[in-house]
Amino acid sequence: MTQDKSTSATAFSMNGGDGPYSYAENSSYQRKAIEATQGMISEEKFDVKQMCSSSSPMTFCIADLGCSVGPNTFIAMQNIIDGMKEKNKSQGHSSQIPEFQVFFNDQVLNDFNKLLMSLPLHREYFASAVPGSFYDRLFPKASLHFVYSSSSIHWLSMVPKPVEDMNSPAFNKGRIHYGGAAKEVVDAYLAQFVSDMECFLSARAEELVSRGLMGLLVPTRKKANLILSTVLSHHPFDVLGSCLMDMATKGLLEEEKVDSFNLPLYIPTVEEFEEAMKSNEHFSIERFELLGLKSSSEIVPETLSMHARASMEGRIGEHFGIEILDELFDLFTKKAAELGICNSGNRFDAELFVLLKRK
Amino acid sequence: MTQDKSTSATAFSMNGGDGPYSYAENSSYQRKAIEATQGMISEEKFDVKQMCSSSSPMTFCIADLGCSVGPNTFIAMQNIIDGMKEKNKSQGHSSQIPEFQVFFNDQVLNDFNKLLMSLPLHREYFASAVPGSFYDRLFPKASLHFVYSSSSIHWLSMVPKPVEDMNSPAFNKGRIHYGGAAKEVVDAYLAQFVSDMECFLSARAEELVSRGLMGLLVPTRKKANLILSTVLSHHPFDVLGSCLMDMATKGLLEEEKVDSFNLPLYIPTVEEFEEAMKSNEHFSIERFELLGLKSSSEIVPETLSMHARASMEGRIGEHFGIEILDELFDLFTKKAAELGICNSGNRFDAELFVLLKRK
């Protein structure tokens, strides 16, 4: 085993702490998605006792991959435990309540101190933190019963290499993402996504017990038939890229710095995601459902800007210097207002919930 | 399950970071003890395959209780893994090498970020961090194969209550520890130690698999027949207490503050420790050996002072205010030199290594 695959993946943990730009204060959207899946898990057919048959005494192990610093992960884990307890009871195994062990995973640079200090005091599980990239193995063979991941696996393990290669047709000049870019750039991003999903599923196939479950929440685009770059041209990341270019034009930063900065993030179409999930022979798709969540109607440019800053400040500060951050996100707020990109339809089309079962 | 038993236990994590007063820079003594036990573990009789029989596929789970921030814990864990691999090989199970999972445990206020960021890059195990007091349950039933703890279980779960009760004969006026104190104070500390060891062994008896091992390194005193307070009167903690009283006399802090401050730490005699280990019916004592380590001869008062600061700065700063720290430890260095307390014989008599087996 080695640690993280790439430094770019390592650097992409969310903002820690609890300041105004922290992830903890800027993740209400993710929370809504978690709540929407709660009912679905409890509707599924599976036997908790059977799943735990390889462990004696009965322990049910859950992992949240890309958990960040809370509190969303605590809500999600409790929901899963409640669902499992309910299921176990309805199947007449009330006398045998399993013990629960929860593994909170994120990149090694995640603020684990904040996560562990804010664990619920009266929790029903044994907690533990696991650092590292979920594109590698993180757990022993057949040691998990339920894997969960929300709004995380659209973050790639690394920026696709051709996108940062000046001699490649996929070199992404003047942009920080594939929105509005040439087809070669989009293709390079998609290829990285497909390769990453293979690694993700192979690792999980080893770690999950037979009949183990994996619930994934992932943002997707619906319109596979349109040219990606058109669909995404008003995506917040593209707007952020154009703000950086504006600052380069004003001489506040070097244009080459923008050329060499790219976000390792790909929002797949529903079809692309389904194909990636089907590519691994060890899983069956038990549920595949578009949640169709919308951001709350109150979202204002300032809020969108804070959300973007929560997830990207670390990486941008590291590449361009932290002194540009305030001006950059002020500019972003103004542009977001001018372009009217604050409704969720322009961010991504739908949150997808997928439930996979290990064969 | 609840989190830590008491706030006092929670507050007692070692200094994080890597500054001159950090635990990482001031723990060479602990490292020597770890190395001394390495050979002993590999000499023991046990069957790795048999120990792992309840887990399929074969996974060997190790926990370090009170791991601090490294690097000692990484050395210790690798030593145990090397020992297990060697044992497995010598027993002809070379084709079946188990996977290893290591749980690094310490108080919730431990600097887990530092620990996880400094994990060896090419490690042979899946790593995870577990926050909480080891006087409570930390892991699911029968989920561990080897528990290790070095220089940690002499830290009590809390300051004995009578010691801070003005109306008790055990009220510890003008001192911060039991050295040089009345018999009632010593008795209160011993009672707390006995009670804590019961909790510790009960929790581990649940968590270890049948035939699972527990290796403990603990500082002990030999001279059970002498009055404790005499033996310990030149212990660094007592010297630190007298430095605090000197500062109170000078008006630099309030004497009541010293009265209400006590270290939750008890160094048992070999006999007391043996009795505590025998009190739990679920364990057999496989090995019980005094290592007789000495601190390296180069130890100077400044080094002793830095060691003391590494382990106690947090707690003292919280109670008295951080502004007293520099003066306090300067004074400590001077007193340590005057009293000549820098040889290890005056700190504790011997490091004890105990290997227990879960029946």
XYZ file of C-alpha atoms in Angstrom:
718
model
C 0.000 0.000 0.000
C 1.099 3.507 -0.573
C -0.419 6.743 0.494
C -2.208 9.121 -1.861
C -1.842 8.595 -5.555
C -0.988 12.158 -6.379
C -0.284 15.358 -4.583
C -3.135 16.993 -6.426
C -5.609 14.579 -4.871
C -3.997 15.118 -1.497
C -4.312 18.856 -1.701
C -8.013 18.766 -2.380
C -9.455 18.463 1.068
C -12.197 20.896 2.000
C -11.632 23.898 4.242
C -11.331 22.905 7.911
C -12.142 24.973 10.977
C -15.457 26.749 11.449
C -14.883 30.199 9.970
C -17.240 31.769 7.398
C -15.499 29.968 4.495
C -15.333 26.565 6.221
C -16.908 23.507 4.654
C -18.889 22.884 7.850
C -20.694 26.216 7.391
C -21.189 25.855 3.640
C -22.601 22.438 2.962
C -26.377 22.698 3.386
C -26.895 21.471 -0.172
C -25.066 18.195 0.518
C -27.183 17.739 3.635
C -30.401 17.825 1.629
C -29.113 15.083 -0.632
C -28.200 12.918 2.367
C -31.679 13.295 3.813
C -33.284 12.383 0.502
C -31.504 9.029 0.420
C -32.398 8.028 3.967
C -35.772 6.532 3.038
C -34.348 4.683 0.054
C -31.821 2.726 2.073
C -34.466 1.446 4.461
C -36.690 0.337 1.540
C -33.979 -1.929 0.158
C -34.036 -5.689 0.539
C -31.119 -7.118 2.487
C -30.492 -9.170 5.597
C -28.266 -7.477 8.152
C -27.581 -10.739 9.973
C -26.591 -12.471 6.763
C -24.285 -9.589 5.835
C -22.523 -9.879 9.194
C -22.194 -13.658 9.007
C -18.430 -13.528 8.481
C -17.872 -11.591 11.692
C -18.398 -13.218 15.051
C -19.625 -11.538 17.234
C -21.804 -9.399 14.990
C -20.179 -6.123 13.986
C -21.462 -3.905 11.193
C -18.716 -1.755 9.635
C -19.513 1.411 7.708
C -17.155 3.756 5.847
C -17.844 7.296 4.664
C -15.422 8.073 1.839
C -14.731 11.804 1.490
C -16.378 12.613 4.814
C -14.838 16.099 5.220
C -15.109 17.580 8.748
C -18.776 17.136 9.630
C -21.541 17.613 10.560
C -23.056 16.085 7.401
C -21.137 12.849 7.802
C -22.472 12.359 11.356
C -26.057 12.743 10.104
C -25.462 10.336 7.219
C -23.818 7.689 9.411
C -26.611 7.875 11.985
C -29.185 7.522 9.185
C -27.506 4.362 7.935
C -27.292 2.908 11.444
C -30.964 3.712 12.093
C -31.872 2.036 8.800
C -29.862 -1.078 9.647
C -31.317 -1.336 13.152
C -34.838 -0.959 11.781
C -34.176 -3.592 9.134
C -32.668 -5.975 11.682
C -35.708 -5.529 13.943
C -38.222 -6.045 11.144
C -36.431 -9.281 10.262
C -36.959 -10.594 13.774
C -33.342 -10.370 14.905
C -34.078 -7.861 17.706
C -32.213 -9.925 20.253
C -29.031 -9.691 18.174
C -28.228 -6.028 17.699
C -24.853 -5.661 15.996
C -22.195 -3.276 17.236
C -21.392 -0.545 14.730
C -17.956 0.684 13.703
C -17.702 3.780 11.506
C -14.616 4.715 9.503
C -14.440 8.374 8.490
C -12.210 8.693 5.431
C -10.828 11.714 3.659
C -7.563 12.964 2.168
C -4.637 13.060 4.562
C -4.760 16.886 4.627
C -8.376 16.899 5.818
C -8.853 18.561 9.233
C -9.255 15.301 11.204
C -8.755 17.126 14.504
C -11.911 19.135 13.855
C -13.778 16.025 12.719
C -12.820 13.961 15.776
C -13.425 16.760 18.254
C -16.941 17.304 16.922
C -18.022 13.648 16.994
C -21.466 13.320 18.626
C -21.023 12.698 22.366
C -23.710 10.037 22.599
C -22.984 8.093 19.460
C -23.975 4.480 18.914
C -20.782 3.490 17.143
C -17.035 3.102 17.545
C -15.458 5.906 15.521
C -12.226 5.963 13.623
C -10.548 8.197 11.048
C -8.868 6.820 7.930
C -6.572 9.088 5.898
C -5.891 8.562 2.199
C -7.241 8.583 -1.337
C -10.281 6.388 -1.977
C -8.849 5.552 -5.398
C -6.471 3.239 -3.511
C -7.185 0.480 -1.024
C -7.990 1.871 2.415
C -9.295 -1.166 4.332
C -8.535 -4.881 4.721
C -10.226 -7.399 2.460
C -13.895 -8.065 3.123
C -13.936 -5.840 6.191
C -16.787 -3.440 5.344
C -20.550 -3.955 5.203
C -21.644 -0.558 3.936
C -19.684 2.041 1.992
C -21.129 5.511 1.624
C -19.875 8.491 -0.340
C -21.617 11.788 -0.948
C -20.534 14.544 -3.337
C -16.987 13.200 -3.444
C -16.291 10.803 -6.300
C -16.627 13.512 -8.945
C -13.285 14.772 -7.571
C -10.659 13.070 -9.697
C -7.499 11.472 -8.331
C -5.457 13.993 -10.334
C -5.666 16.594 -13.100
C -5.616 14.669 -16.408
C -1.993 14.817 -17.606
C -2.679 16.004 -21.217
C -4.556 19.036 -19.874
C -1.328 20.402 -18.372
C 0.943 19.340 -21.241
C 1.723 22.346 -23.495
C 2.425 20.002 -26.412
C -0.887 18.165 -26.176
C -4.003 19.124 -28.177
C -5.780 18.811 -24.820
C -3.665 21.605 -23.245
C -6.211 23.761 -21.440
C -4.938 27.297 -22.045
C -6.667 30.157 -20.250
C -9.125 27.931 -18.396
C -9.181 26.032 -15.118
C -11.767 23.429 -16.085
C -13.284 21.768 -19.181
C -16.335 24.066 -19.476
C -16.100 26.046 -22.723
C -12.932 24.159 -23.656
C -11.997 22.098 -26.737
C -13.345 18.554 -27.164
C -9.857 17.139 -26.474
C -9.892 18.715 -23.016
C -13.304 17.264 -22.215
C -12.190 13.860 -23.492
C -9.090 13.927 -21.295
C -11.256 14.708 -18.257
C -13.706 11.917 -19.107
C -10.857 9.422 -19.613
C -9.475 10.293 -16.167
C -12.943 9.887 -14.649
C -13.402 6.447 -16.236
C -9.963 5.315 -15.074
C -10.591 6.630 -11.547
C -13.947 4.857 -11.328
C -12.230 1.583 -12.246
C -9.758 2.063 -9.389
C -12.560 3.073 -7.024
C -14.712 0.038 -7.763
C -11.797 -2.429 -7.759
C -10.693 -1.242 -4.326
C -14.239 -1.388 -2.930
C -14.845 -4.829 -4.444
C -11.956 -6.079 -2.311
C -13.016 -4.268 0.846
C -16.728 -5.048 0.923
C -18.063 -8.361 2.204
C -20.154 -10.469 -0.143
C -23.639 -8.873 -0.296
C -22.179 -5.661 1.146
C -23.790 -2.404 0.020
C -22.437 0.839 -1.398
C -24.564 3.994 -1.538
C -23.184 6.783 -3.719
C -24.442 10.328 -4.145
C -22.968 12.077 -7.143
C -23.790 15.223 -9.123
C -24.583 14.492 -12.774
C -25.552 16.212 -16.008
C -28.538 14.925 -17.964
C -27.857 16.236 -21.432
C -25.457 13.704 -22.893
C -26.307 14.608 -26.431
C -25.250 18.249 -26.181
C -21.663 19.348 -26.512
C -20.334 19.394 -22.949
C -18.555 22.663 -23.289
C -21.774 24.483 -24.187
C -23.696 22.951 -21.319
C -21.074 23.944 -18.826
C -20.077 27.362 -20.072
C -21.818 29.116 -17.191
C -20.722 26.667 -14.554
C -19.311 28.364 -11.443
C -15.885 26.815 -12.110
C -15.784 28.393 -15.558
C -16.810 31.722 -14.124
C -14.049 31.350 -11.552
C -11.604 30.644 -14.388
C -12.689 33.769 -16.233
C -12.244 35.808 -13.035
C -8.665 34.511 -12.800
C -8.086 35.478 -16.450
C -9.490 38.965 -15.724
C -6.988 39.288 -12.906
C -4.207 38.125 -15.241
C -5.236 40.799 -17.769
C -5.036 43.423 -15.019
C -1.516 42.151 -14.233
C -2.509 40.897 -10.779
C -1.257 37.413 -11.604
C 0.562 35.667 -14.449
C -1.444 34.144 -17.274
C 0.850 31.098 -17.277
C -0.268 30.464 -13.723
C -3.849 30.135 -14.989
C -2.714 27.829 -17.813
C -1.029 25.520 -15.324
C -3.950 25.407 -12.910
C -6.788 22.956 -13.510
C -9.465 21.562 -11.246
C -9.425 17.752 -10.909
C -13.191 17.455 -11.039
C -15.548 15.860 -13.551
C -19.345 15.951 -13.527
C -20.442 12.932 -15.575
C -23.658 12.505 -17.492
C -26.095 9.965 -16.074
C -25.163 7.619 -18.939
C -21.416 7.984 -18.374
C -21.859 7.264 -14.699
C -24.063 4.220 -15.317
C -21.523 2.821 -17.757
C -18.699 3.306 -15.240
C -20.699 1.492 -12.558
C -21.482 -1.411 -14.891
C -17.835 -1.825 -15.866
C -16.981 -3.721 -12.672
C -18.259 -7.285 -12.690
C -18.342 -7.573 -8.899
C -21.255 -5.205 -8.350
C -24.932 -5.248 -9.222
C -26.894 -2.001 -9.459
C -29.774 -2.221 -6.992
C -31.018 1.308 -7.318
C -30.286 4.163 -9.720
C -32.339 7.225 -9.034
C -32.166 10.905 -9.916
C -33.050 12.944 -6.867
C -33.720 16.097 -8.854
C -32.809 18.269 -5.899
C -32.757 21.988 -6.363
C -30.730 24.380 -4.323
C -32.934 26.323 -1.967
C -34.438 29.336 -3.685
C -32.732 31.785 -1.311
C -29.279 31.184 -2.798
C -27.643 34.518 -3.567
C -24.339 35.212 -5.360
C -22.604 35.749 -2.009
C -23.646 32.276 -0.871
C -22.524 30.640 -4.100
C -19.205 32.424 -3.740
C -18.793 31.190 -0.162
C -19.576 27.608 -1.229
C -16.974 27.815 -4.005
C -14.432 29.303 -1.621
C -15.071 26.563 0.976
C -14.167 23.852 -1.482
C -11.375 25.538 -3.441
C -9.627 28.159 -1.351
C -6.845 25.795 -0.246
C -5.847 24.724 -3.717
C -6.138 28.189 -5.286
C -4.214 29.825 -2.444
C -1.450 27.248 -2.788
C -1.081 27.826 -6.529
C -1.627 31.587 -6.855
C -0.857 32.805 -3.314
C -3.408 33.499 -0.600
C -3.205 37.262 -1.174
C -5.414 36.999 -4.276
C -8.279 35.174 -2.528
C -10.381 38.085 -1.288
C -10.285 39.954 -4.605
C -10.900 36.763 -6.601
C -14.019 35.787 -4.710
C -15.343 39.370 -4.673
C -15.011 39.364 -8.456
C -16.669 35.943 -8.584
C -19.656 37.207 -6.578
C -20.120 40.122 -9.005
C -19.841 37.924 -12.128
C -22.167 35.305 -10.671
C -24.774 38.031 -10.142
C -24.341 39.473 -13.668
C -24.600 36.066 -15.348
C -27.443 34.829 -13.148
C -25.769 31.457 -12.502
C -27.142 30.986 -9.011
C -29.966 28.559 -9.746
C -28.935 24.944 -9.422
C -29.822 24.118 -13.041
C -26.652 25.810 -14.128
C -24.497 24.087 -11.517
C -25.405 20.539 -12.384
C -28.608 18.912 -13.523
C -29.357 16.384 -10.848
C -27.983 14.566 -7.845
C -27.910 10.859 -8.551
C -28.315 8.182 -5.883
C -26.893 4.771 -6.743
C -27.015 1.694 -4.546
C -24.629 -1.093 -5.516
C -24.409 -4.573 -4.053
C -21.225 -6.640 -3.875
C -21.972 -9.941 -5.607
C -20.772 4.370 24.358
C -19.815 7.792 25.504
C -16.740 9.793 24.795
C -14.065 10.487 27.381
C -14.825 9.757 30.955
C -13.661 13.065 32.290
C -12.447 16.352 30.998
C -9.239 15.933 32.933
C -8.395 12.790 31.000
C -9.279 14.529 27.766
C -6.983 17.430 28.464
C -3.959 15.228 28.954
C -2.762 14.662 25.449
C 0.906 15.300 24.728
C 2.173 18.407 22.959
C 1.521 18.249 19.218
C 3.422 19.945 16.407
C 7.177 19.645 16.064
C 8.525 22.607 18.006
C 11.266 22.253 20.667
C 8.705 21.326 23.358
C 6.779 18.851 21.202
C 6.371 15.238 22.279
C 7.815 14.083 18.947
C 11.120 15.781 19.785
C 11.200 14.693 23.426
C 10.463 11.008 23.593
C 13.786 9.216 23.061
C 13.414 7.445 26.398
C 10.119 5.830 25.334
C 11.778 4.706 22.110
C 14.437 2.739 23.978
C 11.758 0.876 25.883
C 9.958 -0.009 22.655
C 13.125 -1.399 21.146
C 13.824 -3.477 24.232
C 10.513 -5.280 23.908
C 10.878 -6.118 20.232
C 12.827 -9.315 20.808
C 10.526 -10.459 23.576
C 7.420 -10.424 21.423
C 9.020 -12.588 18.775
C 10.169 -15.108 21.420
C 6.604 -15.710 22.578
C 4.607 -18.804 21.699
C 1.477 -18.123 19.693
C -0.046 -19.067 16.359
C -0.873 -16.095 14.150
C -3.158 -18.156 11.916
C -5.065 -19.496 14.894
C -5.451 -15.977 16.325
C -6.945 -14.785 13.026
C -9.295 -17.758 12.715
C -12.409 -15.686 13.399
C -11.691 -13.330 10.508
C -11.984 -14.510 6.935
C -9.970 -13.480 4.950
C -7.075 -13.214 7.385
C -6.678 -9.761 8.900
C -4.499 -9.007 11.904
C -5.682 -5.945 13.866
C -3.367 -4.037 16.186
C -4.135 -1.079 18.440
C -1.678 1.313 20.075
C -3.390 2.897 23.081
C -1.972 6.315 23.960
C 0.010 6.547 20.714
C 0.652 10.320 20.857
C 1.815 11.863 17.553
C 4.657 9.616 16.431
C 7.295 8.649 15.478
C 7.593 6.105 18.348
C 4.238 4.543 17.589
C 5.243 3.883 13.948
C 8.393 2.069 15.087
C 6.465 0.027 17.630
C 3.740 -0.964 15.162
C 6.291 -1.999 12.533
C 8.124 -4.067 15.157
C 4.935 -5.932 16.026
C 4.110 -6.541 12.356
C 7.645 -7.788 11.663
C 7.359 -10.115 14.653
C 4.010 -11.472 13.473
C 5.225 -12.012 9.912
C 8.311 -13.808 11.169
C 6.200 -15.979 13.456
C 3.752 -16.776 10.666
C 6.609 -17.756 8.366
C 8.327 -19.936 10.948
C 5.038 -21.762 11.463
C 4.887 -22.644 7.780
C 2.031 -20.314 6.841
C 4.120 -18.253 4.393
C 1.510 -18.593 1.673
C -1.071 -16.941 3.874
C 0.251 -13.550 4.900
C -2.423 -11.653 6.778
C -3.293 -8.057 5.983
C -2.581 -5.722 8.884
C -4.832 -2.963 10.215
C -3.437 -0.567 12.814
C -5.587 1.608 15.058
C -3.779 4.588 16.576
C -5.591 5.649 19.728
C -5.177 8.653 21.970
C -7.294 11.265 23.735
C -9.594 13.266 21.502
C -7.396 16.372 21.960
C -4.303 14.575 20.634
C -2.872 16.151 17.463
C -4.227 13.517 15.061
C -3.521 15.753 12.062
C 0.191 15.594 12.833
C 0.016 11.848 13.457
C -1.787 11.084 10.195
C 0.350 13.412 8.086
C 3.540 11.761 9.341
C 2.450 8.156 8.728
C 5.211 6.239 6.911
C 4.643 6.490 3.154
C 5.435 2.856 2.444
C 3.661 1.218 5.314
C 2.490 -2.379 5.319
C -0.789 -1.708 7.076
C -4.111 0.068 6.778
C -3.995 2.959 9.241
C -6.755 4.504 11.255
C -7.041 6.913 14.178
C -9.321 6.261 17.135
C -10.068 9.114 19.552
C -11.091 8.566 23.167
C -10.092 7.351 26.610
C -8.783 3.786 26.823
C -10.561 3.415 30.159
C -13.733 3.054 28.070
C -14.554 0.715 25.200
C -12.982 1.914 21.941
C -13.473 -1.060 19.587
C -16.109 -3.659 18.715
C -16.175 -6.973 20.539
C -13.423 -9.459 19.644
C -12.047 -7.203 16.916
C -8.384 -6.887 17.974
C -5.514 -9.380 17.879
C -2.801 -7.345 19.552
C -3.093 -4.393 21.918
C -0.012 -2.368 22.702
C 0.473 0.518 25.096
C 3.704 2.220 26.083
C 4.201 4.774 28.861
C 0.499 5.559 28.929
C -1.511 3.565 31.449
C 0.148 5.260 34.413
C -1.890 8.314 33.384
C -5.107 8.053 35.374
C -8.567 8.651 33.930
C -8.965 11.573 36.349
C -7.495 13.243 39.423
C -8.724 11.224 42.432
C -11.722 13.144 43.793
C -10.651 13.259 47.505
C -7.376 14.942 46.504
C -9.268 18.035 45.351
C -11.865 18.004 48.140
C -10.959 20.597 50.792
C -12.938 18.652 53.393
C -11.177 15.352 52.776
C -8.133 14.160 54.757
C -6.661 13.408 51.311
C -6.836 17.090 50.234
C -3.438 17.737 48.628
C -2.612 21.259 49.785
C 0.459 22.938 48.297
C 1.372 20.004 46.055
C 0.529 18.856 42.564
C 1.243 15.153 43.052
C 1.473 12.535 45.839
C 5.254 12.725 46.308
C 6.016 14.048 49.779
C 2.289 14.079 50.602
C 0.264 12.474 53.414
C -0.567 8.753 53.273
C -4.228 9.564 52.559
C -3.199 11.326 49.352
C -1.109 8.365 48.222
C -3.963 5.986 49.070
C -6.416 8.046 47.022
C -4.069 7.911 44.036
C -3.579 4.150 44.407
C -7.346 3.579 44.687
C -7.873 5.514 41.456
C -5.152 3.496 39.734
C -6.719 0.190 40.823
C -10.158 1.296 39.665
C -8.766 2.518 36.313
C -6.921 -0.753 35.718
C -10.187 -2.640 36.262
C -11.861 -0.505 33.597
C -8.887 -0.881 31.265
C -8.756 -4.673 31.495
C -12.538 -5.120 31.281
C -12.687 -3.059 28.094
C -9.744 -4.918 26.527
C -11.166 -8.321 27.532
C -14.180 -7.486 25.373
C -12.185 -6.125 22.455
C -9.498 -8.797 22.128
C -10.142 -12.085 20.341
C -9.619 -15.287 22.265
C -5.826 -15.870 22.495
C -5.265 -12.212 21.588
C -2.177 -10.564 23.088
C -1.591 -7.351 24.989
C 1.901 -5.898 25.455
C 2.175 -3.161 28.077
C 5.138 -0.975 28.925
C 4.744 0.885 32.187
C 7.064 2.763 34.544
C 7.193 1.212 38.019
C 8.791 1.688 41.418
C 10.528 -1.259 43.051
C 10.527 -0.306 46.673
C 7.093 -1.295 47.890
C 8.192 -1.457 51.476
C 9.305 2.145 51.752
C 6.926 4.966 52.376
C 5.971 6.202 48.929
C 6.174 9.839 49.766
C 9.840 9.510 50.722
C 10.744 7.603 47.595
C 9.188 10.159 45.386
C 10.167 13.370 47.119
C 12.705 14.255 44.450
C 10.573 13.160 41.538
C 10.402 15.767 38.747
C 6.678 16.256 39.370
C 7.335 17.148 42.987
C 10.071 19.529 41.977
C 7.646 21.089 39.501
C 5.107 21.443 42.310
C 7.657 23.163 44.511
C 8.515 25.541 41.646
C 4.834 26.450 41.411
C 4.733 27.063 45.177
C 7.822 29.297 44.882
C 6.025 31.317 42.228
C 2.974 31.544 44.515
C 5.193 32.841 47.336
C 6.556 35.507 44.985
C 2.960 36.491 44.177
C 3.231 35.375 40.560
C 0.249 33.060 40.946
C -2.341 32.222 43.605
C -1.598 29.484 46.114
C -5.207 28.234 45.796
C -4.452 27.560 42.145
C -1.693 25.165 43.203
C -4.011 23.502 45.738
C -6.596 22.845 43.029
C -4.091 21.478 40.518
C -3.094 17.817 40.640
C -1.515 15.514 38.106
C -3.625 12.452 37.274
C -0.652 10.119 37.213
C 0.336 7.158 39.364
C 3.566 5.167 39.196
C 2.766 1.794 40.754
C 5.138 -0.584 42.462
C 5.840 -3.804 40.600
C 3.673 -5.642 43.162
C 0.767 -3.205 42.799
C 0.887 -3.544 39.055
C 1.036 -7.335 39.150
C -1.940 -7.438 41.483
C -3.937 -5.153 39.179
C -3.154 -7.373 36.188
C -4.184 -10.521 38.078
C -7.492 -9.008 39.140
C -9.117 -9.679 35.742
C -9.997 -13.320 35.242
C -9.920 -13.096 31.438
C -6.164 -12.651 31.095
C -3.143 -14.813 31.797
C 0.267 -13.223 32.392
C 2.662 -14.631 29.796
C 5.614 -12.446 30.565
C 6.447 -10.031 33.351
C 9.863 -8.493 33.028
C 11.694 -5.477 34.403
C 13.685 -3.845 31.624
C 15.875 -1.846 33.976
C 16.423 0.837 31.371
C 18.405 3.885 32.250
C 18.070 7.250 30.615
C 21.056 7.964 28.455
C 23.922 9.389 30.474
C 23.896 12.693 28.567
C 20.655 13.833 30.134
C 21.053 17.370 31.452
C 18.618 19.505 33.448
C 17.568 21.364 30.272
C 16.599 18.080 28.617
C 14.651 16.887 31.651
C 12.857 20.227 31.677
C 11.971 19.921 27.986
C 10.647 16.392 28.531
C 8.481 17.597 31.409
C 7.261 20.550 29.372
C 6.379 18.296 26.401
C 4.062 16.191 28.500
C 2.573 18.828 30.797
C 2.605 22.253 29.174
C -0.975 21.949 27.892
C -2.507 21.126 31.229
C -0.447 23.629 33.220
C -1.072 26.417 30.711
C -4.790 25.761 30.832
C -4.934 25.914 34.633
C -2.445 28.692 35.436
C -2.272 30.615 32.142
C 0.345 30.159 29.436
C 2.206 33.303 30.501
C 3.789 31.443 33.449
C 5.265 28.617 31.348
C 8.668 30.047 30.419
C 9.469 31.192 33.961
C 8.167 27.947 35.475
C 10.318 25.701 33.326
C 13.375 27.956 33.728
C 12.954 27.610 37.483
C 12.473 23.862 37.064
C 15.731 23.544 35.129
C 17.609 25.372 37.913
C 16.063 23.275 40.706
C 16.642 20.039 38.790
C 20.331 20.961 38.536
C 20.592 21.908 42.248
C 18.890 18.710 43.419
C 20.677 16.450 40.947
C 17.498 14.658 39.941
C 18.528 14.005 36.362
C 19.519 10.366 36.635
C 16.698 8.012 35.820
C 16.835 6.318 39.228
C 15.094 9.304 40.721
C 12.398 9.400 38.052
C 11.184 5.851 38.398
C 12.937 2.593 39.200
C 12.294 0.476 36.140
C 10.260 0.117 32.998
C 8.155 -3.012 33.196
C 7.132 -5.082 30.188
C 4.061 -7.249 30.615
C 2.573 -9.560 28.023
C -0.992 -10.699 28.709
C -2.994 -13.254 26.784
C -6.780 -13.200 26.465
C -8.051 -16.578 27.676
